[in-house]
Amino acid sequence: MSILLDISKIDMVFPTPKGDFTALKEVDLKINKGEFISLIGHSGCGKSTVLNVVAGLYQATKGGVLLNNKEVTEPGPERAVVFQNHSLLPWLTAYQNVELAVKQVFKKKMAPGEMKEWIEHNLKLVHMDHAMHKRPDEISGGMKQRVGIARALAMQPEVLLMDEPFGALDALTRAHMQDSLMEIQDELNNTVIMITHDVDEAVLLSDRIVMMTNGPAATIGEILDVNLPRPRNRLALAQDVEYNRLRSAVLTFLYEKQRKVETIGQKADDSTTVKSNKENMKKHDVA
């Protein structure tokens, strides 16, 4: 497979009143066309910062991002973002919300009739064609998120960026959305980068799971290949030995390896503090 996206040794440093804060340190990842990548890690590990750099919302302090060998310097329609909040305009229907994105990207490329067909096609992809003329306050949370995904897909992005898109949904709706996303990716062969806190979701959906270390100076700790055959059925996978091995590997990284790292770091900090206190006491005694 060809490399579509090259995240090349990026650092991200934010100025604060107390000095510079290093959010990311040497994050390096190459993503192939059609891959589904999940970013997982504890809160504050820089997952959203990575996504924002790829989206062009942030400029990396060091390193950079290449999409099809072109440097990413600003947001663009080739990188569509789906947020945890659907971000639909409440006074517009589902159709009109998708239409806004389509007009922005294809206004000079599509005739009105083609545009109408394209909008309806993308709403049908997410099983929302039956409610295309309803406003957000007339549909459920899961349906709103489907419209948000349709809007993103309608831009024909080369990379679909998803920031915990199902985090606010109930378990049953979340499962339905995961199944829909697998169907869509199978049909369109999208390249997807998704942030999640859900281990089962990461294993179910991904080709690779990128596990982030805890911040500050967060980086990629491990990358886990998920070679489960597609299409994937959650009920069948529940008893699958390889599925459970992968699930265990992610949990071990998150709750054992990272805890050890934190403990070692805390001991080092405590040792430095004790040493500093002793030196200060010695100076005080001499004085």
PDB file of C-alpha atoms in Angstrom:
ATOM      1  CA  MET A   1       0.000   0.000   0.000  1.00  0.00           C
ATOM      2  CA  SER A   2       1.113   3.549  -0.719  1.00  0.00           C
ATOM      3  CA  ILE A   3       1.747   6.066   2.061  1.00  0.00           C
ATOM      4  CA  LEU A   4      -0.940   8.748   1.992  1.00  0.00           C
ATOM      5  CA  LEU A   5      -0.158  10.647   5.184  1.00  0.00           C
ATOM      6  CA  ASP A   6       3.259  11.192   6.745  1.00  0.00           C
ATOM      7  CA  ILE A   7       3.314  12.620  10.272  1.00  0.00           C
ATOM      8  CA  SER A   8       7.014  13.324  10.548  1.00  0.00           C
ATOM      9  CA  LYS A   9       8.594  13.698  14.012  1.00  0.00           C
ATOM     10  CA  ILE A  10       6.281  16.484  15.159  1.00  0.00           C
ATOM     11  CA  ASP A  11       6.739  18.441  18.378  1.00  0.00           C
ATOM     12  CA  MET A  12       4.014  20.715  19.688  1.00  0.00           C
ATOM     13  CA  VAL A  13       4.941  23.368  22.236  1.00  0.00           C
ATOM     14  CA  PHE A  14       2.408  25.821  23.673  1.00  0.00           C
ATOM     15  CA  PRO A  15       3.442  29.040  25.443  1.00  0.00           C
ATOM     16  CA  THR A  16       1.903  29.460  28.913  1.00  0.00           C
ATOM     17  CA  PRO A  17       2.294  32.097  31.668  1.00  0.00           C
ATOM     18  CA  LYS A  18       4.534  29.622  33.517  1.00  0.00           C
ATOM     19  CA  GLY A  19       6.688  28.875  30.477  1.00  0.00           C
ATOM     20  CA  ASP A  20       6.542  26.623  27.447  1.00  0.00           C
ATOM     21  CA  PHE A  21       4.474  23.446  27.678  1.00  0.00           C
ATOM     22  CA  THR A  22       5.531  20.541  25.440  1.00  0.00           C
ATOM     23  CA  ALA A  23       2.371  18.663  24.523  1.00  0.00           C
ATOM     24  CA  LEU A  24       3.903  16.363  21.879  1.00  0.00           C
ATOM     25  CA  LYS A  25       7.444  15.117  21.360  1.00  0.00           C
ATOM     26  CA  GLU A  26       8.649  13.439  18.138  1.00  0.00           C
ATOM     27  CA  VAL A  27       5.348  11.894  17.073  1.00  0.00           C
ATOM     28  CA  ASP A  28       6.205   9.913  13.960  1.00  0.00           C
ATOM     29  CA  LEU A  29       3.615   7.928  11.982  1.00  0.00           C
ATOM     30  CA  LYS A  30       3.093   6.890   8.372  1.00  0.00           C
ATOM     31  CA  ILE A  31      -0.449   6.020   7.308  1.00  0.00           C
ATOM     32  CA  ASN A  32      -1.363   4.088   4.186  1.00  0.00           C
ATOM     33  CA  LYS A  33      -4.275   4.848   1.902  1.00  0.00           C
ATOM     34  CA  GLY A  34      -7.424   3.103   3.106  1.00  0.00           C
ATOM     35  CA  GLU A  35      -6.133   2.428   6.633  1.00  0.00           C
ATOM     36  CA  PHE A  36      -8.241   2.833   9.737  1.00  0.00           C
ATOM     37  CA  ILE A  37      -6.065   4.176  12.553  1.00  0.00           C
ATOM     38  CA  SER A  38      -7.220   4.606  16.149  1.00  0.00           C
ATOM     39  CA  LEU A  39      -5.410   6.911  18.567  1.00  0.00           C
ATOM     40  CA  ILE A  40      -5.871   5.826  22.164  1.00  0.00           C
ATOM     41  CA  GLY A  41      -4.429   6.959  25.482  1.00  0.00           C
ATOM     42  CA  HIS A  42      -5.270   8.605  28.775  1.00  0.00           C
ATOM     43  CA  SER A  43      -6.711  12.122  28.879  1.00  0.00           C
ATOM     44  CA  GLY A  44      -4.039  14.741  28.248  1.00  0.00           C
ATOM     45  CA  CYS A  45      -1.850  12.476  26.104  1.00  0.00           C
ATOM     46  CA  GLY A  46      -2.082  14.726  23.047  1.00  0.00           C
ATOM     47  CA  LYS A  47      -4.482  12.714  20.876  1.00  0.00           C
ATOM     48  CA  SER A  48      -6.572  15.748  19.906  1.00  0.00           C
ATOM     49  CA  THR A  49      -3.417  17.798  19.364  1.00  0.00           C
ATOM     50  CA  VAL A  50      -2.192  15.238  16.821  1.00  0.00           C
ATOM     51  CA  LEU A  51      -5.579  15.360  15.083  1.00  0.00           C
ATOM     52  CA  ASN A  52      -5.554  19.172  15.027  1.00  0.00           C
ATOM     53  CA  VAL A  53      -2.074  19.245  13.479  1.00  0.00           C
ATOM     54  CA  VAL A  54      -3.205  16.833  10.740  1.00  0.00           C
ATOM     55  CA  ALA A  55      -6.347  18.926  10.220  1.00  0.00           C
ATOM     56  CA  GLY A  56      -4.191  22.032   9.761  1.00  0.00           C
ATOM     57  CA  LEU A  57      -5.694  23.786  12.785  1.00  0.00           C
ATOM     58  CA  TYR A  58      -2.292  23.790  14.535  1.00  0.00           C
ATOM     59  CA  GLN A  59       1.165  24.200  13.044  1.00  0.00           C
ATOM     60  CA  ALA A  60       3.708  21.843  14.598  1.00  0.00           C
ATOM     61  CA  THR A  61       6.566  23.536  16.436  1.00  0.00           C
ATOM     62  CA  LYS A  62       8.953  21.034  14.891  1.00  0.00           C
ATOM     63  CA  GLY A  63       8.490  18.491  12.109  1.00  0.00           C
ATOM     64  CA  GLY A  64       5.434  18.484   9.885  1.00  0.00           C
ATOM     65  CA  VAL A  65       2.675  16.617   8.084  1.00  0.00           C
ATOM     66  CA  LEU A  66       2.685  15.581   4.431  1.00  0.00           C
ATOM     67  CA  LEU A  67      -0.474  14.544   2.593  1.00  0.00           C
ATOM     68  CA  ASN A  68       0.306  13.058  -0.820  1.00  0.00           C
ATOM     69  CA  ASN A  69       3.810  14.556  -0.411  1.00  0.00           C
ATOM     70  CA  LYS A  70       2.362  18.063   0.042  1.00  0.00           C
ATOM     71  CA  GLU A  71       2.890  19.917   3.307  1.00  0.00           C
ATOM     72  CA  VAL A  72      -0.214  20.535   5.407  1.00  0.00           C
ATOM     73  CA  THR A  73      -0.229  24.192   6.483  1.00  0.00           C
ATOM     74  CA  GLU A  74      -3.934  24.982   6.855  1.00  0.00           C
ATOM     75  CA  PRO A  75      -7.368  23.316   6.935  1.00  0.00           C
ATOM     76  CA  GLY A  76      -8.652  21.918   3.651  1.00  0.00           C
ATOM     77  CA  PRO A  77     -11.577  19.854   2.278  1.00  0.00           C
ATOM     78  CA  GLU A  78      -9.269  16.882   1.680  1.00  0.00           C
ATOM     79  CA  ARG A  79      -9.257  16.467   5.502  1.00  0.00           C
ATOM     80  CA  ALA A  80     -12.784  16.430   6.924  1.00  0.00           C
ATOM     81  CA  VAL A  81     -13.334  16.425  10.691  1.00  0.00           C
ATOM     82  CA  VAL A  82     -16.154  14.758  12.623  1.00  0.00           C
ATOM     83  CA  PHE A  83     -16.316  16.004  16.219  1.00  0.00           C
ATOM     84  CA  GLN A  84     -17.898  14.425  19.286  1.00  0.00           C
ATOM     85  CA  ASN A  85     -20.508  17.160  19.068  1.00  0.00           C
ATOM     86  CA  HIS A  86     -22.333  16.893  15.733  1.00  0.00           C
ATOM     87  CA  SER A  87     -21.977  20.691  15.136  1.00  0.00           C
ATOM     88  CA  LEU A  88     -25.068  20.884  12.924  1.00  0.00           C
ATOM     89  CA  LEU A  89     -26.751  24.229  12.331  1.00  0.00           C
ATOM     90  CA  PRO A  90     -30.042  23.890  14.227  1.00  0.00           C
ATOM     91  CA  TRP A  91     -32.158  25.979  11.849  1.00  0.00           C
ATOM     92  CA  LEU A  92     -31.247  23.848   8.813  1.00  0.00           C
ATOM     93  CA  THR A  93     -32.514  20.396   7.862  1.00  0.00           C
ATOM     94  CA  ALA A  94     -30.215  17.393   7.586  1.00  0.00           C
ATOM     95  CA  TYR A  95     -30.192  17.875   3.803  1.00  0.00           C
ATOM     96  CA  GLN A  96     -29.338  21.571   4.103  1.00  0.00           C
ATOM     97  CA  ASN A  97     -26.530  20.909   6.580  1.00  0.00           C
ATOM     98  CA  VAL A  98     -24.880  18.529   4.132  1.00  0.00           C
ATOM     99  CA  GLU A  99     -25.635  20.903   1.261  1.00  0.00           C
ATOM    100  CA  LEU A 100     -23.565  23.648   2.921  1.00  0.00           C
ATOM    101  CA  ALA A 101     -20.431  21.487   2.782  1.00  0.00           C
ATOM    102  CA  VAL A 102     -21.120  20.280  -0.746  1.00  0.00           C
ATOM    103  CA  LYS A 103     -21.589  23.825  -2.045  1.00  0.00           C
ATOM    104  CA  GLN A 104     -18.348  24.899  -0.404  1.00  0.00           C
ATOM    105  CA  VAL A 105     -16.350  22.179  -2.164  1.00  0.00           C
ATOM    106  CA  PHE A 106     -18.235  21.489  -5.403  1.00  0.00           C
ATOM    107  CA  LYS A 107     -20.086  24.715  -6.233  1.00  0.00           C
ATOM    108  CA  LYS A 108     -18.148  25.199  -9.478  1.00  0.00           C
ATOM    109  CA  LYS A 109     -17.850  21.494 -10.295  1.00  0.00           C
ATOM    110  CA  MET A 110     -21.406  20.149  -9.982  1.00  0.00           C
ATOM    111  CA  ALA A 111     -24.653  21.143 -11.657  1.00  0.00           C
ATOM    112  CA  PRO A 112     -27.635  21.604  -9.278  1.00  0.00           C
ATOM    113  CA  GLY A 113     -29.078  18.216 -10.231  1.00  0.00           C
ATOM    114  CA  GLU A 114     -25.762  16.435  -9.622  1.00  0.00           C
ATOM    115  CA  MET A 115     -25.388  18.215  -6.317  1.00  0.00           C
ATOM    116  CA  LYS A 116     -28.843  17.075  -5.190  1.00  0.00           C
ATOM    117  CA  GLU A 117     -28.078  13.461  -6.103  1.00  0.00           C
ATOM    118  CA  TRP A 118     -24.727  13.624  -4.309  1.00  0.00           C
ATOM    119  CA  ILE A 119     -26.251  14.993  -1.089  1.00  0.00           C
ATOM    120  CA  GLU A 120     -28.967  12.340  -1.100  1.00  0.00           C
ATOM    121  CA  HIS A 121     -26.377   9.634  -1.842  1.00  0.00           C
ATOM    122  CA  ASN A 122     -24.301  10.567   1.204  1.00  0.00           C
ATOM    123  CA  LEU A 123     -27.337  10.736   3.485  1.00  0.00           C
ATOM    124  CA  LYS A 124     -28.320   7.300   2.218  1.00  0.00           C
ATOM    125  CA  LEU A 125     -24.824   6.007   3.031  1.00  0.00           C
ATOM    126  CA  VAL A 126     -25.434   6.765   6.716  1.00  0.00           C
ATOM    127  CA  HIS A 127     -29.076   5.587   6.589  1.00  0.00           C
ATOM    128  CA  MET A 128     -30.490   9.083   6.987  1.00  0.00           C
ATOM    129  CA  ASP A 129     -32.266   9.533   3.650  1.00  0.00           C
ATOM    130  CA  HIS A 130     -35.641   8.956   5.387  1.00  0.00           C
ATOM    131  CA  ALA A 131     -35.077  11.998   7.637  1.00  0.00           C
ATOM    132  CA  MET A 132     -33.235  14.344   5.305  1.00  0.00           C
ATOM    133  CA  HIS A 133     -35.823  17.110   5.658  1.00  0.00           C
ATOM    134  CA  LYS A 134     -35.881  17.094   9.460  1.00  0.00           C
ATOM    135  CA  ARG A 135     -34.056  19.633  11.612  1.00  0.00           C
ATOM    136  CA  PRO A 136     -31.588  18.552  14.337  1.00  0.00           C
ATOM    137  CA  ASP A 137     -34.144  19.077  17.129  1.00  0.00           C
ATOM    138  CA  GLU A 138     -36.427  16.553  15.412  1.00  0.00           C
ATOM    139  CA  ILE A 139     -33.941  13.673  15.360  1.00  0.00           C
ATOM    140  CA  SER A 140     -31.994  11.651  17.955  1.00  0.00           C
ATOM    141  CA  GLY A 141     -28.361  12.113  18.993  1.00  0.00           C
ATOM    142  CA  GLY A 142     -27.234   9.153  16.941  1.00  0.00           C
ATOM    143  CA  MET A 143     -29.073  10.459  13.888  1.00  0.00           C
ATOM    144  CA  LYS A 144     -27.452  13.869  14.308  1.00  0.00           C
ATOM    145  CA  GLN A 145     -24.040  12.212  14.335  1.00  0.00           C
ATOM    146  CA  ARG A 146     -24.928  10.282  11.171  1.00  0.00           C
ATOM    147  CA  VAL A 147     -25.693  13.590   9.459  1.00  0.00           C
ATOM    148  CA  GLY A 148     -22.342  14.960  10.658  1.00  0.00           C
ATOM    149  CA  ILE A 149     -20.590  11.963   9.104  1.00  0.00           C
ATOM    150  CA  ALA A 150     -22.594  12.378   5.880  1.00  0.00           C
ATOM    151  CA  ARG A 151     -21.534  16.019   5.727  1.00  0.00           C
ATOM    152  CA  ALA A 152     -17.883  15.032   6.110  1.00  0.00           C
ATOM    153  CA  LEU A 153     -18.095  12.232   3.531  1.00  0.00           C
ATOM    154  CA  ALA A 154     -19.872  14.521   1.048  1.00  0.00           C
ATOM    155  CA  MET A 155     -16.693  16.609   0.827  1.00  0.00           C
ATOM    156  CA  GLN A 156     -14.928  13.522  -0.592  1.00  0.00           C
ATOM    157  CA  PRO A 157     -12.008  13.880   1.821  1.00  0.00           C
ATOM    158  CA  GLU A 158      -8.849  11.850   1.387  1.00  0.00           C
ATOM    159  CA  VAL A 159      -8.626  11.590   5.173  1.00  0.00           C
ATOM    160  CA  LEU A 160     -11.547  11.423   7.588  1.00  0.00           C
ATOM    161  CA  LEU A 161     -10.577  12.720  11.048  1.00  0.00           C
ATOM    162  CA  MET A 162     -12.867  11.656  13.895  1.00  0.00           C
ATOM    163  CA  ASP A 163     -12.521  13.026  17.432  1.00  0.00           C
ATOM    164  CA  GLU A 164     -14.428  10.595  19.680  1.00  0.00           C
ATOM    165  CA  PRO A 165     -17.413  10.700  17.311  1.00  0.00           C
ATOM    166  CA  PHE A 166     -19.499   8.236  19.336  1.00  0.00           C
ATOM    167  CA  GLY A 167     -18.411   9.249  22.839  1.00  0.00           C
ATOM    168  CA  ALA A 168     -21.682  10.953  23.774  1.00  0.00           C
ATOM    169  CA  LEU A 169     -23.958   8.154  22.528  1.00  0.00           C
ATOM    170  CA  ASP A 170     -25.587   5.356  24.501  1.00  0.00           C
ATOM    171  CA  ALA A 171     -24.077   1.871  24.135  1.00  0.00           C
ATOM    172  CA  LEU A 172     -26.654   0.498  21.680  1.00  0.00           C
ATOM    173  CA  THR A 173     -26.583   3.561  19.405  1.00  0.00           C
ATOM    174  CA  ARG A 174     -22.785   3.541  19.570  1.00  0.00           C
ATOM    175  CA  ALA A 175     -22.720  -0.082  18.381  1.00  0.00           C
ATOM    176  CA  HIS A 176     -25.014   0.748  15.451  1.00  0.00           C
ATOM    177  CA  MET A 177     -22.790   3.702  14.499  1.00  0.00           C
ATOM    178  CA  GLN A 178     -19.666   1.533  14.635  1.00  0.00           C
ATOM    179  CA  ASP A 179     -21.308  -0.996  12.324  1.00  0.00           C
ATOM    180  CA  SER A 180     -22.318   1.786   9.922  1.00  0.00           C
ATOM    181  CA  LEU A 181     -18.793   3.188   9.912  1.00  0.00           C
ATOM    182  CA  MET A 182     -17.350  -0.243   9.052  1.00  0.00           C
ATOM    183  CA  GLU A 183     -19.843  -0.574   6.184  1.00  0.00           C
ATOM    184  CA  ILE A 184     -18.963   2.900   4.864  1.00  0.00           C
ATOM    185  CA  GLN A 185     -15.227   2.306   5.025  1.00  0.00           C
ATOM    186  CA  ASP A 186     -15.627  -1.052   3.291  1.00  0.00           C
ATOM    187  CA  GLU A 187     -17.531   0.651   0.476  1.00  0.00           C
ATOM    188  CA  LEU A 188     -15.461   3.838   0.127  1.00  0.00           C
ATOM    189  CA  ASN A 189     -12.011   2.650   1.307  1.00  0.00           C
ATOM    190  CA  ASN A 190     -11.601   5.853   3.325  1.00  0.00           C
ATOM    191  CA  THR A 191      -8.453   6.624   5.258  1.00  0.00           C
ATOM    192  CA  VAL A 192      -9.633   7.246   8.815  1.00  0.00           C
ATOM    193  CA  ILE A 193      -7.886   8.546  11.939  1.00  0.00           C
ATOM    194  CA  MET A 194     -10.132   8.232  14.966  1.00  0.00           C
ATOM    195  CA  ILE A 195      -9.580   9.244  18.579  1.00  0.00           C
ATOM    196  CA  THR A 196     -11.206   6.925  21.081  1.00  0.00           C
ATOM    197  CA  HIS A 197     -11.073   6.038  24.778  1.00  0.00           C
ATOM    198  CA  ASP A 198     -12.913   2.772  24.119  1.00  0.00           C
ATOM    199  CA  VAL A 199     -10.600  -0.259  23.848  1.00  0.00           C
ATOM    200  CA  ASP A 200     -13.271  -2.506  22.296  1.00  0.00           C
ATOM    201  CA  GLU A 201     -14.095   0.159  19.718  1.00  0.00           C
ATOM    202  CA  ALA A 202     -10.426   0.517  18.789  1.00  0.00           C
ATOM    203  CA  VAL A 203      -9.935  -3.228  18.279  1.00  0.00           C
ATOM    204  CA  LEU A 204     -13.218  -3.656  16.403  1.00  0.00           C
ATOM    205  CA  LEU A 205     -12.667  -0.841  13.901  1.00  0.00           C
ATOM    206  CA  SER A 206      -8.924  -0.484  13.409  1.00  0.00           C
ATOM    207  CA  ASP A 207      -6.186  -1.768  11.153  1.00  0.00           C
ATOM    208  CA  ARG A 208      -3.674  -0.318  13.611  1.00  0.00           C
ATOM    209  CA  ILE A 209      -4.024   1.052  17.128  1.00  0.00           C
ATOM    210  CA  VAL A 210      -1.611   3.856  18.012  1.00  0.00           C
ATOM    211  CA  MET A 211      -1.127   4.004  21.782  1.00  0.00           C
ATOM    212  CA  MET A 212       0.041   7.340  23.178  1.00  0.00           C
ATOM    213  CA  THR A 213       2.185   7.813  26.272  1.00  0.00           C
ATOM    214  CA  ASN A 214       1.011  10.151  29.007  1.00  0.00           C
ATOM    215  CA  GLY A 215       1.885  13.826  28.714  1.00  0.00           C
ATOM    216  CA  PRO A 216       3.592  16.199  28.932  1.00  0.00           C
ATOM    217  CA  ALA A 217       5.902  15.497  25.983  1.00  0.00           C
ATOM    218  CA  ALA A 218       3.546  12.703  24.908  1.00  0.00           C
ATOM    219  CA  THR A 219       4.591  10.477  22.041  1.00  0.00           C
ATOM    220  CA  ILE A 220       3.702   7.159  20.428  1.00  0.00           C
ATOM    221  CA  GLY A 221       4.379   4.396  22.942  1.00  0.00           C
ATOM    222  CA  GLU A 222       3.367   1.359  20.911  1.00  0.00           C
ATOM    223  CA  ILE A 223       1.591   0.539  17.655  1.00  0.00           C
ATOM    224  CA  LEU A 224      -0.548  -2.590  17.533  1.00  0.00           C
ATOM    225  CA  ASP A 225      -1.424  -4.249  14.218  1.00  0.00           C
ATOM    226  CA  VAL A 226      -5.004  -5.550  14.106  1.00  0.00           C
ATOM    227  CA  ASN A 227      -5.086  -8.347  11.553  1.00  0.00           C
ATOM    228  CA  LEU A 228      -8.629  -9.533  12.223  1.00  0.00           C
ATOM    229  CA  PRO A 229     -10.390 -10.400   8.942  1.00  0.00           C
ATOM    230  CA  ARG A 230     -13.089  -8.104   7.597  1.00  0.00           C
ATOM    231  CA  PRO A 231     -16.055  -7.801   7.652  1.00  0.00           C
ATOM    232  CA  ARG A 232     -16.026  -7.973  11.454  1.00  0.00           C
ATOM    233  CA  ASN A 233     -18.907  -9.154  13.589  1.00  0.00           C
ATOM    234  CA  ARG A 234     -18.852  -8.000  17.211  1.00  0.00           C
ATOM    235  CA  LEU A 235     -20.717 -11.068  18.486  1.00  0.00           C
ATOM    236  CA  ALA A 236     -18.368 -13.516  16.787  1.00  0.00           C
ATOM    237  CA  LEU A 237     -15.308 -11.559  17.941  1.00  0.00           C
ATOM    238  CA  ALA A 238     -16.398 -11.672  21.584  1.00  0.00           C
ATOM    239  CA  GLN A 239     -15.144 -15.273  21.757  1.00  0.00           C
ATOM    240  CA  ASP A 240     -12.250 -14.819  19.323  1.00  0.00           C
ATOM    241  CA  VAL A 241      -8.824 -15.609  20.817  1.00  0.00           C
ATOM    242  CA  GLU A 242      -6.956 -13.030  18.705  1.00  0.00           C
ATOM    243  CA  TYR A 243      -9.508 -10.301  19.442  1.00  0.00           C
ATOM    244  CA  ASN A 244      -9.128 -10.870  23.159  1.00  0.00           C
ATOM    245  CA  ARG A 245      -5.327 -10.953  22.871  1.00  0.00           C
ATOM    246  CA  LEU A 246      -5.361  -7.562  21.137  1.00  0.00           C
ATOM    247  CA  ARG A 247      -7.790  -6.161  23.677  1.00  0.00           C
ATOM    248  CA  SER A 248      -5.560  -7.372  26.489  1.00  0.00           C
ATOM    249  CA  ALA A 249      -2.479  -5.827  24.850  1.00  0.00           C
ATOM    250  CA  VAL A 250      -4.122  -2.378  24.739  1.00  0.00           C
ATOM    251  CA  LEU A 251      -5.342  -2.636  28.326  1.00  0.00           C
ATOM    252  CA  THR A 252      -1.879  -3.736  29.478  1.00  0.00           C
ATOM    253  CA  PHE A 253      -0.306  -0.686  27.829  1.00  0.00           C
ATOM    254  CA  LEU A 254      -2.850   1.737  29.252  1.00  0.00           C
ATOM    255  CA  TYR A 255      -3.147   0.436  32.790  1.00  0.00           C
ATOM    256  CA  GLU A 256       0.125  -1.345  33.543  1.00  0.00           C
ATOM    257  CA  LYS A 257       2.918   0.073  31.399  1.00  0.00           C
ATOM    258  CA  GLN A 258       1.785   3.675  31.739  1.00  0.00           C
ATOM    259  CA  ARG A 259       1.291   3.293  35.485  1.00  0.00           C
ATOM    260  CA  LYS A 260       4.870   2.017  35.778  1.00  0.00           C
ATOM    261  CA  VAL A 261       6.137   4.963  33.745  1.00  0.00           C
ATOM    262  CA  GLU A 262       4.195   7.381  35.966  1.00  0.00           C
ATOM    263  CA  THR A 263       5.529   5.683  39.118  1.00  0.00           C
ATOM    264  CA  ILE A 264       9.128   5.847  37.886  1.00  0.00           C
ATOM    265  CA  GLY A 265       8.647   9.501  36.900  1.00  0.00           C
ATOM    266  CA  GLN A 266       7.129  10.322  40.293  1.00  0.00           C
ATOM    267  CA  LYS A 267      10.015   8.604  42.105  1.00  0.00           C
ATOM    268  CA  ALA A 268      12.491  10.605  40.018  1.00  0.00           C
ATOM    269  CA  ASP A 269      10.629  13.832  40.831  1.00  0.00           C
ATOM    270  CA  ASP A 270      10.526  12.923  44.537  1.00  0.00           C
ATOM    271  CA  SER A 271      14.248  12.103  44.506  1.00  0.00           C
ATOM    272  CA  THR A 272      15.041  15.446  42.865  1.00  0.00           C
ATOM    273  CA  THR A 273      12.874  17.272  45.414  1.00  0.00           C
ATOM    274  CA  VAL A 274      14.570  15.517  48.358  1.00  0.00           C
ATOM    275  CA  LYS A 275      18.023  16.255  46.932  1.00  0.00           C
ATOM    276  CA  SER A 276      17.080  19.908  46.382  1.00  0.00           C
ATOM    277  CA  ASN A 277      15.718  20.206  49.920  1.00  0.00           C
ATOM    278  CA  LYS A 278      18.885  18.706  51.401  1.00  0.00           C
ATOM    279  CA  GLU A 279      21.044  21.129  49.403  1.00  0.00           C
ATOM    280  CA  ASN A 280      18.942  24.073  50.566  1.00  0.00           C
ATOM    281  CA  MET A 281      19.184  22.920  54.192  1.00  0.00           C
ATOM    282  CA  LYS A 282      22.960  22.538  53.842  1.00  0.00           C
ATOM    283  CA  LYS A 283      23.268  26.062  52.447  1.00  0.00           C
ATOM    284  CA  HIS A 284      21.112  27.397  55.251  1.00  0.00           C
ATOM    285  CA  ASP A 285      23.239  25.656  57.907  1.00  0.00           C
ATOM    286  CA  VAL A 286      26.453  27.039  56.378  1.00  0.00           C
ATOM    287  CA  ALA A 287      24.957  30.512  56.374  1.00  0.00           C
TER     288      ALA A 287
END
